[in-house]
Structures are given as C-alpha cells and as structure tokens.
Tab-separated table of C-alpha atoms in Angstrom:
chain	number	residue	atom	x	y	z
A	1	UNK	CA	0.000	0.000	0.000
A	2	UNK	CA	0.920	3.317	-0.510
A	3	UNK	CA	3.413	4.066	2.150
A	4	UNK	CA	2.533	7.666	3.097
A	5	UNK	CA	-0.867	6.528	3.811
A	6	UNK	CA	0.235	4.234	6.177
A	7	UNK	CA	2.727	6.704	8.071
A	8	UNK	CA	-0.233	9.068	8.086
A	9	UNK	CA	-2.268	7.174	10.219
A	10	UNK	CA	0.631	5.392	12.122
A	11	UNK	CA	1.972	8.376	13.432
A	12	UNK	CA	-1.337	9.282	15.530
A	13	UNK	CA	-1.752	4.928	15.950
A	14	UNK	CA	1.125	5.056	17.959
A	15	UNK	CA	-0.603	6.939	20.693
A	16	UNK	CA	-3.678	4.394	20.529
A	17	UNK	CA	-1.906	2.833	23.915
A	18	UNK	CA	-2.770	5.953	25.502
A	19	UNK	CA	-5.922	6.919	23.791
A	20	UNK	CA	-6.965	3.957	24.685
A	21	UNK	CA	-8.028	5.722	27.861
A	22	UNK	CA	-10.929	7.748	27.243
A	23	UNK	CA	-12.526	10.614	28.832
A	24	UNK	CA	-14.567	8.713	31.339
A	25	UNK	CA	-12.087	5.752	32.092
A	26	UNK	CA	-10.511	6.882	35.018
A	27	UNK	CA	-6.685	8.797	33.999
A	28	UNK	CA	-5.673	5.418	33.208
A	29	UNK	CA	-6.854	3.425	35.879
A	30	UNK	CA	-10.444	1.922	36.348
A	31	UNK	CA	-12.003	1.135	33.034
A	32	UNK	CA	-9.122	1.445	31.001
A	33	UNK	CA	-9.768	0.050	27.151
A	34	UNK	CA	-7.017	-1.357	25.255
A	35	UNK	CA	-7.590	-1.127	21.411
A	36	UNK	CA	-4.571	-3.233	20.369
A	37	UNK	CA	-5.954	-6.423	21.998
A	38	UNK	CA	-9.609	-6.055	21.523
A	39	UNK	CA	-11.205	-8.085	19.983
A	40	UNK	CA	-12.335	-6.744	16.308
A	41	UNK	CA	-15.993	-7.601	16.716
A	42	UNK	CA	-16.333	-5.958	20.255
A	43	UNK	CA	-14.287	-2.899	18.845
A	44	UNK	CA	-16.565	-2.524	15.505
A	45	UNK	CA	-19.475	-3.225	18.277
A	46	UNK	CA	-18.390	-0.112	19.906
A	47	UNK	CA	-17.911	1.644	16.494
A	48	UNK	CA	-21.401	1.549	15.511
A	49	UNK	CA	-21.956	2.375	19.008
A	50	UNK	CA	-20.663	5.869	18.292
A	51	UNK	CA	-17.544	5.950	20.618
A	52	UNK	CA	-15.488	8.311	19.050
A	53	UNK	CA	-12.452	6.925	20.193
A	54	UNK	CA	-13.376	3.379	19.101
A	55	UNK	CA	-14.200	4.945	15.934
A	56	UNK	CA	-10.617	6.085	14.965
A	57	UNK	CA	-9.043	2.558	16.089
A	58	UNK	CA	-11.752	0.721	13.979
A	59	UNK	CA	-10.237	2.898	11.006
A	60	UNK	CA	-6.764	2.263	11.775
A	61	UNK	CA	-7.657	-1.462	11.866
A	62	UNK	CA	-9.509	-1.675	8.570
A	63	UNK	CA	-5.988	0.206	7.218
A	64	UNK	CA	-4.049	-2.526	8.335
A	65	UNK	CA	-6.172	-5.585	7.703
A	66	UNK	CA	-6.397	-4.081	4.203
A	67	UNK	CA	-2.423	-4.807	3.000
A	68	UNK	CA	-1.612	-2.618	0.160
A	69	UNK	CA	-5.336	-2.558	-0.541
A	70	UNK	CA	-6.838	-0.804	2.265
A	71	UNK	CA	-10.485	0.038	1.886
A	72	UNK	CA	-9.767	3.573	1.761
A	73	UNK	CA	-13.341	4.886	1.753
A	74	UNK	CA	-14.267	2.711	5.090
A	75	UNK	CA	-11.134	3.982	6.222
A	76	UNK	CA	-12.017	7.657	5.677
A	77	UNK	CA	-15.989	7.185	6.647
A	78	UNK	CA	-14.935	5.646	10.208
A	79	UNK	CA	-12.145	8.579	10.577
A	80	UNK	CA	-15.214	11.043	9.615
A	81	UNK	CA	-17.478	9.975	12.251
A	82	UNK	CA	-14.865	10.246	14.651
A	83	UNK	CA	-13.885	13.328	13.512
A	84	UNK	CA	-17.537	14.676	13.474
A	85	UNK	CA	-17.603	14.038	16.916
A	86	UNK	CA	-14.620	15.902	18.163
A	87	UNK	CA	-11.960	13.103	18.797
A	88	UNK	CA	-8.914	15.259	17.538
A	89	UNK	CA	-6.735	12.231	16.572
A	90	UNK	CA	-9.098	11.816	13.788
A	91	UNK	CA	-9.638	15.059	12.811
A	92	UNK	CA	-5.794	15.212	12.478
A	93	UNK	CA	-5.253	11.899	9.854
A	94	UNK	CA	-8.602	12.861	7.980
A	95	UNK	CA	-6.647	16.684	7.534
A	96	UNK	CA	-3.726	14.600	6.262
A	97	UNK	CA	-5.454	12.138	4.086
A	98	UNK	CA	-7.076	14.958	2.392
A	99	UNK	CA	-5.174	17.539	2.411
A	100	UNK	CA	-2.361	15.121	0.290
A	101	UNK	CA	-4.841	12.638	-1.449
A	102	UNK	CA	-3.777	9.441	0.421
A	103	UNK	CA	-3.879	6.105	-0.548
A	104	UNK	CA	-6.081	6.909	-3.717
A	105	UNK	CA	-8.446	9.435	-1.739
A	106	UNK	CA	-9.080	12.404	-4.030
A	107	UNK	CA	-7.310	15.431	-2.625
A	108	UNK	CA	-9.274	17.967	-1.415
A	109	UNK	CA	-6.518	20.771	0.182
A	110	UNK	CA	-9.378	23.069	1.220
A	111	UNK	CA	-11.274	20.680	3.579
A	112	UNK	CA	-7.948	19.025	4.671
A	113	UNK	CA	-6.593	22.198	6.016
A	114	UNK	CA	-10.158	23.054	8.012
A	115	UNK	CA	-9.811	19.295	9.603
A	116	UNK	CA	-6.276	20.364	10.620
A	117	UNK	CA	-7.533	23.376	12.004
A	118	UNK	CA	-10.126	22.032	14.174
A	119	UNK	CA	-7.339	19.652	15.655
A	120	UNK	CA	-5.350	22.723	15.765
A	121	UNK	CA	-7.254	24.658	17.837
A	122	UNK	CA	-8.878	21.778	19.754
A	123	UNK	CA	-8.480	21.859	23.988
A	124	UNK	CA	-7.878	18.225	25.146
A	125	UNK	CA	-7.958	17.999	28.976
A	126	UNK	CA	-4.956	16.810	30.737
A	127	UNK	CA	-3.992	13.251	30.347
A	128	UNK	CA	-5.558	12.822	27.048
A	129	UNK	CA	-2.020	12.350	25.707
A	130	UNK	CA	-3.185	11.530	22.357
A	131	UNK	CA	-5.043	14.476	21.570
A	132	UNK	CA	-2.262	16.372	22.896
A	133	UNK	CA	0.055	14.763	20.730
A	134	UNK	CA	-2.261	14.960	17.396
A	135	UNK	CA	-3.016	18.631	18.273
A	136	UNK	CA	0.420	19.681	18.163
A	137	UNK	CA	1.055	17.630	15.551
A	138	UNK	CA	-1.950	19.636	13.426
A	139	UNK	CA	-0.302	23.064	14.409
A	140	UNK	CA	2.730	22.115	12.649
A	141	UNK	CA	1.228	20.668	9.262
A	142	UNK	CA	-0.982	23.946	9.365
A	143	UNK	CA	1.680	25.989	9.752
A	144	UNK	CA	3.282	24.507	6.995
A	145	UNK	CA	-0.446	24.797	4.572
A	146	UNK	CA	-0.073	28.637	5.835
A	147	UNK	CA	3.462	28.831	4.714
A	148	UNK	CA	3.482	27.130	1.211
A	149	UNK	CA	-0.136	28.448	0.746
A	150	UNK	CA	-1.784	24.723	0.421
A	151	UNK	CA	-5.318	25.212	0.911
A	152	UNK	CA	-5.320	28.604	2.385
A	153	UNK	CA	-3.791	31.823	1.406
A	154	UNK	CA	0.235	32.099	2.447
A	155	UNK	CA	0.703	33.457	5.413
A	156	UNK	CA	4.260	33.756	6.538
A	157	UNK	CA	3.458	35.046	10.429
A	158	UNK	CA	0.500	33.084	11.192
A	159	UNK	CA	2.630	29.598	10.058
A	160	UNK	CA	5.525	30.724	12.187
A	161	UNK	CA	2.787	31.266	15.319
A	162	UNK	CA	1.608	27.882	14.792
A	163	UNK	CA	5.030	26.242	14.790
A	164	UNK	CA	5.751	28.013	17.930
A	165	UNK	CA	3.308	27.052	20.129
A	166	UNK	CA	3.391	23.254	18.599
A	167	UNK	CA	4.640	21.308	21.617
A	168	UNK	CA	2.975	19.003	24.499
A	169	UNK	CA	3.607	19.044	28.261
A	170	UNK	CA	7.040	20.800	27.682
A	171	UNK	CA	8.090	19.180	24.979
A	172	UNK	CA	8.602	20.370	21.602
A	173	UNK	CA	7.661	19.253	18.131
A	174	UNK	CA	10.696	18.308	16.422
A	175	UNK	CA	9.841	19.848	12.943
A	176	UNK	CA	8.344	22.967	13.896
A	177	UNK	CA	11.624	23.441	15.611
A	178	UNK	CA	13.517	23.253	12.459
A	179	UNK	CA	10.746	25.239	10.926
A	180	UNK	CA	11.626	27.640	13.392
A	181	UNK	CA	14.915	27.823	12.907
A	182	UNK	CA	14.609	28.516	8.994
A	183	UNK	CA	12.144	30.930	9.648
A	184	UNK	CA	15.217	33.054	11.714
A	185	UNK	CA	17.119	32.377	9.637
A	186	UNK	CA	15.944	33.243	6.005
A	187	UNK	CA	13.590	35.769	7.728
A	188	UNK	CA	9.976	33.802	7.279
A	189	UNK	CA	7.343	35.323	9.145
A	190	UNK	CA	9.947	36.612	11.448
A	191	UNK	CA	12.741	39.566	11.672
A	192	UNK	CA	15.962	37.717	10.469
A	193	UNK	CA	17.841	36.616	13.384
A	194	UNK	CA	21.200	33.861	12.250
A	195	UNK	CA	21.847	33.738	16.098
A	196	UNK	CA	18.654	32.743	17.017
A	197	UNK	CA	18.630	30.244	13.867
A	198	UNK	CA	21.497	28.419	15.060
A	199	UNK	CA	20.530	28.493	18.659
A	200	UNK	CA	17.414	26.025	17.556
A	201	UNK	CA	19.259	24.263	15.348
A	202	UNK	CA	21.604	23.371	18.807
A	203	UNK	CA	18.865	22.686	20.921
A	204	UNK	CA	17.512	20.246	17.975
A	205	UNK	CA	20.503	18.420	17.525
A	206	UNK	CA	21.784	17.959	21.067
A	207	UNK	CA	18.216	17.229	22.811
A	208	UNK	CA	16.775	15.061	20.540
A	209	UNK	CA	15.680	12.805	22.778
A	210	UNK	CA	13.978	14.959	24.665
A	211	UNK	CA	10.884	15.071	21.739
A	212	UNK	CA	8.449	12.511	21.558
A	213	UNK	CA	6.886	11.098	18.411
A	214	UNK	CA	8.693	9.797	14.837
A	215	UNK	CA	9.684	13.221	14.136
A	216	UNK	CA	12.774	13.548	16.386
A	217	UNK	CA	14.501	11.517	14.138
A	218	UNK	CA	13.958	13.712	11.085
A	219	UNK	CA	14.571	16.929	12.801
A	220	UNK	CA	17.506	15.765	14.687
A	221	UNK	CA	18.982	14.790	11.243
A	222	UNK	CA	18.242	18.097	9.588
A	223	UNK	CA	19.717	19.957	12.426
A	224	UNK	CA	22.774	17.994	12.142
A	225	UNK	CA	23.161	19.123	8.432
A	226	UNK	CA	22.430	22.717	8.739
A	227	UNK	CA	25.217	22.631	11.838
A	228	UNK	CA	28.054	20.712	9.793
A	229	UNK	CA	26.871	22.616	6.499
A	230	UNK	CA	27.493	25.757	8.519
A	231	UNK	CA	31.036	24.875	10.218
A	232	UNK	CA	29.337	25.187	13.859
A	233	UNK	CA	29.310	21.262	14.770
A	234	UNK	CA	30.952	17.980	14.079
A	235	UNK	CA	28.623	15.812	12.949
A	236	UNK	CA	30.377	12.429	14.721
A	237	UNK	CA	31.385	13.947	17.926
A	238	UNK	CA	30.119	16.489	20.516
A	239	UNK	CA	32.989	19.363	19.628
A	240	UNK	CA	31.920	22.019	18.170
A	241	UNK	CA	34.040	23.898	15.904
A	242	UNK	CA	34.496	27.100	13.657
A	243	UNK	CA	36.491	26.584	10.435
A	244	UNK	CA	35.077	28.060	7.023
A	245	UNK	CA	33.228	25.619	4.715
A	246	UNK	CA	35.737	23.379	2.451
A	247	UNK	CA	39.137	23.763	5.285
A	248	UNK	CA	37.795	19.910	6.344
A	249	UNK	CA	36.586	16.966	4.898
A	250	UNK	CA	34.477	15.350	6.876
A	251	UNK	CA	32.108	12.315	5.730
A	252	UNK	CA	28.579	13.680	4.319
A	253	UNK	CA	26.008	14.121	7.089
A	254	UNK	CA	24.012	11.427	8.184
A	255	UNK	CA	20.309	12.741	7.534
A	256	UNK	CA	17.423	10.468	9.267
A	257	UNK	CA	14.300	10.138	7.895
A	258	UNK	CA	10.644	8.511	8.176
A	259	UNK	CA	11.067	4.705	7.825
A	260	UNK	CA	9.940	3.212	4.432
A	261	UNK	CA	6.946	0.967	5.962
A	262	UNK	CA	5.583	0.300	1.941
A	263	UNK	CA	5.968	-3.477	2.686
A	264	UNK	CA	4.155	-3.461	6.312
C-alpha cells in the first residue's frame, strides 16, 4: 500500500496505547480500554456504538487488515465519524489524508486544512495524551499549509505562530523546531535573526531525545546538516568547531528520515 498513507495514520496509531483511555475511564486506571488487543468484533461493536475513540481505532484497523489494498473509503468514513464528533486524533489523519490525497483518496486541500484546524485549535484535557500529541502535531502541518499556501492563502506570520506554540507538556515538536529555525534564519514570518537560527538548530541536535513522536529523528537529522553545512558542529562527535566551509573533509552528514513501511 501506498506508504505515506500508512505513516499518516501510524503516526497518531502510535498513541492508541494511551488513547486507549478515554474521557470517562478513570486517567488510566479503572475502566481502562485497550484497542490493540480487543477483539475486532467488540471494537466494531463499539464503532457503531458511536464511541469516538473506538471509531478512529476501527479505522486504523480496517488500514491494516487491508495490505496494500486498504479500503480507503471505510477507512475515511470511520475517521469522519470520529472526527464529526470531536476526537482530535481523527480530525488530524482525515486533515492529512485529504489535504495530500492518500492512498487513492481524491485530494481535497481546502477541507484538509479546516480538519487540521479544528485539531489545531482543539483543547484536550490533561492526560488525554493523544489528543495532545495529534493537536500539536496539526499546528505544525498547518503551519506549513499557511506557509506554502496549500489550501489557504500564504501566510508567513500566522505559520511561524503555529510552529511556535506546537509542543505538548514541555516538549517540543521536532519539525516545527527546524521550521523555526529557517524561519530566523531566512527571515519567514519573522525579523531575520542567524543567532537565534542556530541556537534552535543546537537545541535540535543535542536534545533530541527529549521530543516525543517519529519526528525527532527527522529533525535531529536536519539539524545535524544545517550545523556541519554551517562549520558550527561535528557531525560524529560532541565538539563544536568554527572553520570556514571546504578547510575539512568530513564524511557527508548522516540525515534520518521517516522509515519506508511500503511493505508493512
């Protein structure tokens, strides 16, 4: 199957663990619901039931029973019903798959964007990791529809507003970082600042750990590149240096990026 489509709705599936806990179920405790064990008739039972949640994991396991030939259209009419009823880790995959025509679904940038949006400005309570995760997730993919222009009208300021305040609990979303960064740096949606530029690109590359979802790995790598490109870091060590671009040799950088899951 087409491998973006599956990344798509990967990315937000591995949170399910901790959406699994709903609203009602206790922070975690009483009445927790695993979806990865569940059995699929009970979980489709609770589908058609109209549990949001159960709604989204019913769509992510109709994408992976299908192989490479997921029934996209279930897919998308279980993620709209969860979507239609607030659960924001729905609203954010729906915004993806349409916003970039996934898996065969026809693209539609315009609607996309207004499902990111609603994950974007959604207010998950405390403890609903998930949510958490897919709304920060949403700020950064709007930010980036805002700065490209993708289904609404470029907007250099507002995309670098979403990319800053993209982060849960503390910790920060590894691409809006480097979106950040670039924004100092070239002077998108922000007064040209190199200093500040490299200062993210520092924090990027030597706290990767500290970010939470696929991400990281990306960001981390891009970081990397900008700091070797730029004579401030060496890429195999921890020492820093300052020589001018072409005095070394070192190997080319090492850039990390989302794993190729086309045969999953």
């Amino acid at each position: 199957m087409n491998a973006k489509t599956m990344f798509a709705l990967m990315c937000a599936a591995a949170t399910l663990a901790l959406d699994a806990t709903t609203k009602d179920s206790g922070g975690g405790k009483a009445g927790e619901r695993d979806f990865y064990r569940m059995d699929a008739a009970e979980l489709a039972k609770l589908a058609e039931s109209g549990d949001v949640a159960a709604q989204h994991a019913h769509a992510y396991r109709l994408l992976m029973k299908g192989g490479k030939k997921p029934d996209m259209a279930n897919v998308v009419r279980w993620l709209s019903k969860s979507a239609d009823g607030g659960y924001v880790p729905a609203q954010f995959n729906l915004g993806e798959i349409l916003l970039n025509g996934l898996g065969g679904v026809a693209t539609n940038e315009v609607v996309g964007v207004e499902w990111l949006r609603k994950a974007a400005e959604s207010k998950p309570g405390w403890g609903d990791w998930g949510s958490q995760i897919s709304l920060a997730r949403a700020r950064y993919e709007l930010g980036v529809c805002y700065r490209d222009g993708r289904g609404v009208k470029k907007d250099a300021k507002r995309a670098f507003e979403l990319f800053t305040s993209a982060q849960v609990d503390g910790k920060r979303h590894g691409k809006a970082d480097v979106a950040l960064a670039e924004g100092y740096e070239k002077g998108i949606g922000v007064a040209k600042d190199e200093a500040q530029a490299e200062k993210i690109y520092r924090a990027v590359a030597d706290a990767g750990k500290g970010y939470t979802w696929f991400q990281n790995a990306d960001a981390v790598g891009k970081a990397n590149e900008w700091l070797w490109r730029n004579g401030k870091k060496d890429l195999y060590g921890t020492r820093y240096f300052n020589v001018k671009r072409g005095e070394s040799n070192p190997p080319p950088p090492v850039v990390c990026t989302e794993p190729d899951i086309s045969a999953a």
